[in-house]
Structures are given as C-alpha cells and as structure tokens.
N, CA, C and O atoms as a Tinker XYZ file with bonds, in Angstrom:
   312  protein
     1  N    -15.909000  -17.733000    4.280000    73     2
     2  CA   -15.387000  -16.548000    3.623000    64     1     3
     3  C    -14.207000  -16.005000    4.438000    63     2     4     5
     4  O    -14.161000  -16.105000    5.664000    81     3
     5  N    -13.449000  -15.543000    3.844000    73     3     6
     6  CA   -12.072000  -15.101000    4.547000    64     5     7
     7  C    -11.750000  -13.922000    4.814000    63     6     8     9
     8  O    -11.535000  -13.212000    3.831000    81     7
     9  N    -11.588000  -13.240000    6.292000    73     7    10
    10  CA   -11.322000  -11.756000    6.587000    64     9    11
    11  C    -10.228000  -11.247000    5.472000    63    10    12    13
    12  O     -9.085000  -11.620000    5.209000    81    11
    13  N    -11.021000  -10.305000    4.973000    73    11    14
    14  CA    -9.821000   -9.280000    4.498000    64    13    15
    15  C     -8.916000   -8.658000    5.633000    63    14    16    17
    16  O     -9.145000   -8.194000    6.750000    81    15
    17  N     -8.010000   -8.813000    5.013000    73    15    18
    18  CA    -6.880000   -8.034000    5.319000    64    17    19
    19  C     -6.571000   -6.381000    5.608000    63    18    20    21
    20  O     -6.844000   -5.577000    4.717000    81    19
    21  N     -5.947000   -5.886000    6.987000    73    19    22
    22  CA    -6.132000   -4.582000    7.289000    64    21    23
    23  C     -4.677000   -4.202000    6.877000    63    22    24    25
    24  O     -3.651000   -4.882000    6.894000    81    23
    25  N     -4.865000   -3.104000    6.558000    73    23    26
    26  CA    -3.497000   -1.901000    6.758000    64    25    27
    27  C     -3.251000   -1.080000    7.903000    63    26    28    29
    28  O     -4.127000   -0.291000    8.257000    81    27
    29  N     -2.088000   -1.170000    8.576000    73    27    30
    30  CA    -2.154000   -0.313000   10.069000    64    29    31
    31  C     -2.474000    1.183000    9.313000    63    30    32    33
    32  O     -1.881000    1.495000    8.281000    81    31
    33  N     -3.476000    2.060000    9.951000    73    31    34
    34  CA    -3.442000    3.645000    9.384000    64    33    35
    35  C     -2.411000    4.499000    9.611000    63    34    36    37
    36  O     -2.350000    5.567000    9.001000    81    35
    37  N     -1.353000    4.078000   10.637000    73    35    38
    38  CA    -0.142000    4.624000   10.368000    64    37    39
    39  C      0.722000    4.428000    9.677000    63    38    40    41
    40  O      1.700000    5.173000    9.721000    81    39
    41  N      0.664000    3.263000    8.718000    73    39    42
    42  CA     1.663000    3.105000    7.472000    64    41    43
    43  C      0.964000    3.093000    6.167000    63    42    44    45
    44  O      1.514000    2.637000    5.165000    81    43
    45  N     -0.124000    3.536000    6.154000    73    43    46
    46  CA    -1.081000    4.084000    4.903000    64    45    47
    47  C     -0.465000    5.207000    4.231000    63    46    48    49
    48  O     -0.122000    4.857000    3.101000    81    47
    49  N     -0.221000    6.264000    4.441000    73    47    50
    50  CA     1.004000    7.267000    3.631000    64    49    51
    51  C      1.794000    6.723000    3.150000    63    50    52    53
    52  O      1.844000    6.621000    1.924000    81    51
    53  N      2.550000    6.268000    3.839000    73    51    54
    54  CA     4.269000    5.441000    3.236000    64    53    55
    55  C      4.261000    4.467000    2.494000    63    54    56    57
    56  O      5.282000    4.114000    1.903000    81    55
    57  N      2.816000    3.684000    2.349000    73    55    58
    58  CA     2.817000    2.691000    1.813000    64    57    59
    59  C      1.776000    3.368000    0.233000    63    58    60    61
    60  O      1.701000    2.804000   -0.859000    81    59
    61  N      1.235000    4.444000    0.562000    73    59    62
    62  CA     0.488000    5.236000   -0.633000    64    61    63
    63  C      1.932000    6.009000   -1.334000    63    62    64    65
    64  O      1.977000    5.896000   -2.559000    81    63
    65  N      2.945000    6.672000   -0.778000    73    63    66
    66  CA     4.263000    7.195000   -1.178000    64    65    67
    67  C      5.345000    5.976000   -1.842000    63    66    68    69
    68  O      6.132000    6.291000   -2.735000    81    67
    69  N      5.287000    4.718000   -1.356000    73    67    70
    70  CA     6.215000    4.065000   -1.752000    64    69    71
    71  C      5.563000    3.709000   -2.988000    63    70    72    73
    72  O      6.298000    3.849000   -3.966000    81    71
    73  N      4.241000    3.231000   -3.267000    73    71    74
    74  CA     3.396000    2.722000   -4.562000    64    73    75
    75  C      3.839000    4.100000   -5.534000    63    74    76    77
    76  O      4.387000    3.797000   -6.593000    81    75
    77  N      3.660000    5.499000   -5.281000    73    75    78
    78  CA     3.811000    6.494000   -6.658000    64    77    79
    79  C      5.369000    6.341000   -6.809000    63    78    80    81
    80  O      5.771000    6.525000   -7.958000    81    79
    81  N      6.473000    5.992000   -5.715000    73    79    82
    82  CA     7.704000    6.118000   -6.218000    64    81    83
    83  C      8.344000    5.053000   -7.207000    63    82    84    85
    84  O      9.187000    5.143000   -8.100000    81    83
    85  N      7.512000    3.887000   -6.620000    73    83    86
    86  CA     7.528000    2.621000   -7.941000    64    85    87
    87  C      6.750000    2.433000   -9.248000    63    86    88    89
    88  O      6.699000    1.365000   -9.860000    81    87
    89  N      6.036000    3.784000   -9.688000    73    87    90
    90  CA     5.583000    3.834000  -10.941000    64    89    91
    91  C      3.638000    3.867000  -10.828000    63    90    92    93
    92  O      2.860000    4.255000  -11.700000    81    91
    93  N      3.309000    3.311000   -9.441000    73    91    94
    94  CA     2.041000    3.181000   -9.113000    64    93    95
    95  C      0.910000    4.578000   -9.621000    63    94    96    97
    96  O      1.230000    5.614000   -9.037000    81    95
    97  N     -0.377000    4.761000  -10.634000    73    95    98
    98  CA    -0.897000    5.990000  -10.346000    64    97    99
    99  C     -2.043000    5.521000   -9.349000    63    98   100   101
   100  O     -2.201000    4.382000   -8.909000    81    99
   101  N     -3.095000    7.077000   -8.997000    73    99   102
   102  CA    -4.047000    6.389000   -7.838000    64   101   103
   103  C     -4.584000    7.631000   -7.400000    63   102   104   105
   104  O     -4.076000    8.737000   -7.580000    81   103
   105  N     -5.847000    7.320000   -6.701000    73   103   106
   106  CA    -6.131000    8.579000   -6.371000    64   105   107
   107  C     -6.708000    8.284000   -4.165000    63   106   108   109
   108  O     -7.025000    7.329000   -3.456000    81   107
   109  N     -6.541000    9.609000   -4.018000    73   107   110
   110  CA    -6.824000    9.394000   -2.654000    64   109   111
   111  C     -7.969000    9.855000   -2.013000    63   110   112   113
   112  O     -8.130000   11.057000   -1.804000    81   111
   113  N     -8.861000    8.927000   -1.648000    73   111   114
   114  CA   -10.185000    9.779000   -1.093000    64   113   115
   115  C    -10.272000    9.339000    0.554000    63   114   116   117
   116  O    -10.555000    8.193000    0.904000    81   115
   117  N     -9.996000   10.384000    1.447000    73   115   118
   118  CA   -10.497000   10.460000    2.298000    64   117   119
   119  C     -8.975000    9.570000    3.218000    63   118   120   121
   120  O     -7.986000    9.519000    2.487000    81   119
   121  N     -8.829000    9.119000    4.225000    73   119   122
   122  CA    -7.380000    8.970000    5.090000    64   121   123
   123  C     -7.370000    7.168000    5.042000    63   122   124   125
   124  O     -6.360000    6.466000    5.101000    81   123
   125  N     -8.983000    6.637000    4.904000    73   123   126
   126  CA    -8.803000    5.351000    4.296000    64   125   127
   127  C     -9.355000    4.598000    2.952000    63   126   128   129
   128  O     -9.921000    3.514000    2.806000    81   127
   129  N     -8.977000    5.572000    2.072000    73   127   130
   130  CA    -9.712000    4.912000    1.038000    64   129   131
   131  C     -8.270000    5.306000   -0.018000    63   130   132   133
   132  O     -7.561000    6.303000    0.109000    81   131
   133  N     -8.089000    4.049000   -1.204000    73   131   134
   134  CA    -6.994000    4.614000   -1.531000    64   133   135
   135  C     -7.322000    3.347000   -2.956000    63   134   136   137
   136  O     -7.668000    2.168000   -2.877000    81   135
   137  N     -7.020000    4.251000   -4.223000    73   135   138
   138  CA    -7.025000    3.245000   -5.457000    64   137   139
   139  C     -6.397000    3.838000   -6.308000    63   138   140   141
   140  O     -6.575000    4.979000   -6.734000    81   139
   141  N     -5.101000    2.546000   -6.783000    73   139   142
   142  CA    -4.016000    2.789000   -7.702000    64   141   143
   143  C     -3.934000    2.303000   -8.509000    63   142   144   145
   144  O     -4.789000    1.454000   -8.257000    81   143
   145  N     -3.515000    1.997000   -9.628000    73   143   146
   146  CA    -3.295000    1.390000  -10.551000    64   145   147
   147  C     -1.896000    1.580000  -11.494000    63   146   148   149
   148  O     -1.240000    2.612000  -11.633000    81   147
   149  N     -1.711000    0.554000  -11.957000    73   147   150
   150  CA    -0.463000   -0.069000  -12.843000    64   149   151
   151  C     -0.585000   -0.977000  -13.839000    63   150   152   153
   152  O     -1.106000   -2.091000  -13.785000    81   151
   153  N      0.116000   -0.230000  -15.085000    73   151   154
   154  CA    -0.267000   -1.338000  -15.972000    64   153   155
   155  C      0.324000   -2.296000  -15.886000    63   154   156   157
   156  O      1.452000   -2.471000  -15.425000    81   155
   157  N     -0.665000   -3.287000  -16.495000    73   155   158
   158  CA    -0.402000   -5.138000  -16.410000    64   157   159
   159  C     -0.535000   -5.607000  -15.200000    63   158   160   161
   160  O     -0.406000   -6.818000  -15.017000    81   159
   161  N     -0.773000   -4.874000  -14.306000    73   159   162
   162  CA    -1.337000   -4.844000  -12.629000    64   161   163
   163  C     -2.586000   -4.799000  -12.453000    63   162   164   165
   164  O     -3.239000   -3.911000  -13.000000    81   163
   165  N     -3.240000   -5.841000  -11.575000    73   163   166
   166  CA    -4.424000   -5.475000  -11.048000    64   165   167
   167  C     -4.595000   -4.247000  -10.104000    63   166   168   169
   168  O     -3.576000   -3.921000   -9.496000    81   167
   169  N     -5.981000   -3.348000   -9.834000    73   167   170
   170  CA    -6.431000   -2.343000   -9.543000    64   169   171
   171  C     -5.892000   -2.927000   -8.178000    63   170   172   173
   172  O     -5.905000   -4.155000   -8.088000    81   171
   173  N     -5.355000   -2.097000   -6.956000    73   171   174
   174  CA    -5.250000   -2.024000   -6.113000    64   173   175
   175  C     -6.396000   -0.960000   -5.126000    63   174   176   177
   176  O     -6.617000    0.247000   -5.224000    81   175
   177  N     -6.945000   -1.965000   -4.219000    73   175   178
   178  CA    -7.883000   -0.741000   -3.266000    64   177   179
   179  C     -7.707000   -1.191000   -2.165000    63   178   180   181
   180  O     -7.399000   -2.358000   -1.925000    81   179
   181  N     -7.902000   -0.220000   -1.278000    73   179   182
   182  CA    -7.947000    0.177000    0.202000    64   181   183
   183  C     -9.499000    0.780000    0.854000    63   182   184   185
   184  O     -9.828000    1.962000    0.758000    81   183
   185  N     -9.947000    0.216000    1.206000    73   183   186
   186  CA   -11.478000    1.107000    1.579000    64   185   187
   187  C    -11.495000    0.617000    3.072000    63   186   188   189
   188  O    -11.208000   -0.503000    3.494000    81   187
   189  N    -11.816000    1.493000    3.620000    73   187   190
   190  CA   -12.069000    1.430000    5.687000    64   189   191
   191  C    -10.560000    0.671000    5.537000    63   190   192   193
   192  O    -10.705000   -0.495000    5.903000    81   191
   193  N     -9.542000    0.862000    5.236000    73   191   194
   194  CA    -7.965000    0.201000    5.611000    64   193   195
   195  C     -8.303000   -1.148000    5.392000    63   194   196   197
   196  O     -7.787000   -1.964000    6.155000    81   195
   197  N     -9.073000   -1.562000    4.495000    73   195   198
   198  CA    -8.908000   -3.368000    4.079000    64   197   199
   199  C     -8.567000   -3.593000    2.755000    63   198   200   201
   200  O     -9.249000   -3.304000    1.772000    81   199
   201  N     -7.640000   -4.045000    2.774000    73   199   202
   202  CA    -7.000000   -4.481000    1.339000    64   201   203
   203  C     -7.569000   -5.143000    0.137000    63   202   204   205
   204  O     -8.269000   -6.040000    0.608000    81   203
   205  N     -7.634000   -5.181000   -0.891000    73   203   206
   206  CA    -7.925000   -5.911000   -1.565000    64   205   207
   207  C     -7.317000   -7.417000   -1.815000    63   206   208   209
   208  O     -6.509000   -7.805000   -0.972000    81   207
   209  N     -7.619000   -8.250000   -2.843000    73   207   210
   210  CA    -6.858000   -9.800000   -2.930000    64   209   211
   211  C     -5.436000   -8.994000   -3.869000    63   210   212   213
   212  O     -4.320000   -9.510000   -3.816000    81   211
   213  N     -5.613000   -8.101000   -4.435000    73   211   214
   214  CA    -4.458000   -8.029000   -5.285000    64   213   215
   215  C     -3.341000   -6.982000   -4.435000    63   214   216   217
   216  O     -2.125000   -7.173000   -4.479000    81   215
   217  N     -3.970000   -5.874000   -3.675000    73   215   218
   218  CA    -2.998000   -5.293000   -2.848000    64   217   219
   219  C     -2.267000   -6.456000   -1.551000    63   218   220   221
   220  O     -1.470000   -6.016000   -0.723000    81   219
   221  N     -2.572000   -7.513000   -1.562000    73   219   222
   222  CA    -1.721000   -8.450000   -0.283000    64   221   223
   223  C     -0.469000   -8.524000   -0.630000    63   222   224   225
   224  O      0.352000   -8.253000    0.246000    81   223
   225  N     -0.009000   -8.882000   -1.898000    73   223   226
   226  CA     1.368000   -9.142000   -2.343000    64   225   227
   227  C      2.385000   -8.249000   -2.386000    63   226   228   229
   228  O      3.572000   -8.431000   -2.114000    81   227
   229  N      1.651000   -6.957000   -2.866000    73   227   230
   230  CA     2.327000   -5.740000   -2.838000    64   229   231
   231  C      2.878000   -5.272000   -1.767000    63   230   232   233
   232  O      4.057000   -4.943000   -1.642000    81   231
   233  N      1.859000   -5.222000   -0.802000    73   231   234
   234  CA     1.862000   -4.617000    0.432000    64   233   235
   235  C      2.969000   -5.823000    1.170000    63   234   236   237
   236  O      3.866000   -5.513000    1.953000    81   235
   237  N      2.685000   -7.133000    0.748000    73   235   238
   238  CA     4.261000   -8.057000    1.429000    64   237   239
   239  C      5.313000   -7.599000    0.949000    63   238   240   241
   240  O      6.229000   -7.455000    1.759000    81   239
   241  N      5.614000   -7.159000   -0.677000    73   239   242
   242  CA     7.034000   -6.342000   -0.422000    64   241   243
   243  C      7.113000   -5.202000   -0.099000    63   242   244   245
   244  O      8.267000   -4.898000    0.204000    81   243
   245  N      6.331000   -4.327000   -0.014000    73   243   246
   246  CA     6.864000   -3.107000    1.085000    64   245   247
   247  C      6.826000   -3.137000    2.575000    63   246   248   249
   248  O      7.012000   -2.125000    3.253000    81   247
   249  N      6.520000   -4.620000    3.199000    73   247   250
   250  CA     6.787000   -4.813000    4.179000    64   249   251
   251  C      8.107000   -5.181000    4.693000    63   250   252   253
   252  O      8.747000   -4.865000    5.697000    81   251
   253  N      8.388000   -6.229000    3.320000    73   251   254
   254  CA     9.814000   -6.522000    3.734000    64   253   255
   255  C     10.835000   -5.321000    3.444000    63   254   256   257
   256  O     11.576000   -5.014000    4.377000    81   255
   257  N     10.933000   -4.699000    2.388000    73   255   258
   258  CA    11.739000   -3.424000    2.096000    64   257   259
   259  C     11.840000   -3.247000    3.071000    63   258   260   261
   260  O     12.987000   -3.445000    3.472000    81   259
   261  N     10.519000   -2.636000    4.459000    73   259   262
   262  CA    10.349000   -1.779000    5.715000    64   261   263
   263  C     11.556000   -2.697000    6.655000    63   262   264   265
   264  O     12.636000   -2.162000    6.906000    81   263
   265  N     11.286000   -3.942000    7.076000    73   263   266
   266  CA    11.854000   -4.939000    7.521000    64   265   267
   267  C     13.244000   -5.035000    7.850000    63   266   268   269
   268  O     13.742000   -5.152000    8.970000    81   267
   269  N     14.140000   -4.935000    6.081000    73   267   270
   270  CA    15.265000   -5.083000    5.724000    64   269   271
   271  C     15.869000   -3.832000    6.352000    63   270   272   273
   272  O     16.784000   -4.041000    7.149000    81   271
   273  N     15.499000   -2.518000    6.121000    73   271   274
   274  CA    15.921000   -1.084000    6.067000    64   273   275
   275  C     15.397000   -0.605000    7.398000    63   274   276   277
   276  O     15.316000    0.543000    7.835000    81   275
   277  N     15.092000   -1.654000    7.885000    73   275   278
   278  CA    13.978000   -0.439000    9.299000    64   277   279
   279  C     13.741000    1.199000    8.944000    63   278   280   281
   280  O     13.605000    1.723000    7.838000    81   279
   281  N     13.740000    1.919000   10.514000    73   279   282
   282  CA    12.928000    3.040000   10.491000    64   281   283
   283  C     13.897000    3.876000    9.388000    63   282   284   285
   284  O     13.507000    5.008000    9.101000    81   283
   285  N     14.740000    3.544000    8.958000    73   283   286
   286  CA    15.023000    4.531000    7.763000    64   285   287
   287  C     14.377000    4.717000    6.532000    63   286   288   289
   288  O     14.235000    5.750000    5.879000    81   287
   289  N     13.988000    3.512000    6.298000    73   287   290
   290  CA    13.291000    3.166000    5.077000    64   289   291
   291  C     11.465000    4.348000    5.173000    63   290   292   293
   292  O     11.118000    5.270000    4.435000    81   291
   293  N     11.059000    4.001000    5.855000    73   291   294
   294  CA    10.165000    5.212000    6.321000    64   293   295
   295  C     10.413000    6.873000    6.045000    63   294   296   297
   296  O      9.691000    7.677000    5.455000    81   295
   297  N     11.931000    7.086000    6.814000    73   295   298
   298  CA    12.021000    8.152000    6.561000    64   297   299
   299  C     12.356000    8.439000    5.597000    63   298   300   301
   300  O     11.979000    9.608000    5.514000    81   299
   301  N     13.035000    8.098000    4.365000    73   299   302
   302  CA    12.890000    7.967000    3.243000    64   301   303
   303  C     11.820000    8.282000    2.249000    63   302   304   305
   304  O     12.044000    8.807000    1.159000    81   303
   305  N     10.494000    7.884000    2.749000    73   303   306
   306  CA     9.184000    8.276000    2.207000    64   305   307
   307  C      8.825000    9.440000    3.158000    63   306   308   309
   308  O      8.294000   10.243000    2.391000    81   307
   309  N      8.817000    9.762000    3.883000    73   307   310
   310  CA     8.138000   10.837000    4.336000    64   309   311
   311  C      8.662000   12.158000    3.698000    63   310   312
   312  O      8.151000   13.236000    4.002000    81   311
C-alpha cells in the first residue's frame, strides 16, 4: 500500500486560497482538514495534511506556479 502524500502546514492556506481563486468551492474544518470541490473534478481532501489520490495533481500545479513565480507568487495569495 502506498504512503499518502503530505502537505507542508505552512502552505495549506495558499494552497486552500489559490484552489477558491481558480473556481475551487470547499469547506474548512479545523487547520488540517480541508474539502473542495469542482465540477467535472474529483472531491479533493486534506485530513491530518494527507492528500488525497485526486488532490496530487492539483497540488503539482500549484507547486509549479509557486516554483516559476517564487516568494511572490505566495504573496499574492496572502
């Protein structure tokens, strides 16, 4: 069986802010628990900061966005 995948808890906001600015809805319970949704999208969840199979892809392009743009791109969401 294969470790899920973590989210650092310091890019859990920015990465919960960048999902509503791209159309994402979702609700937030608690600093690691986090479920969004999009249509024609699978449910995205976050529970104890472990990703789901469908949040991995997502979360690779707002990594690269982060990547391309460095720390601006951050400040941008905050």
């Amino acid at each position: 069986m294969r470790k899920k995948q973590t989210i650092p808890l310091s890019l859990l906001p920015y990465f919960r802010k960048w999902l509503v600015k791209n159309g994402w809805n979702g609700r937030k319970h608690g600093n690691d628990y986090l479920i969004v949704w999009k249509a024609k999208h699978k449910q995205i969840e976050i529970v104890n900061l472990k990703m789901n199979k469908p949040c991995l892809p997502v979360f690779k392009i707002f990594l690269n966005e982060y990547l391309d743009c460095g720390k601006r791109f951050l400040e941008e969401l905050a």
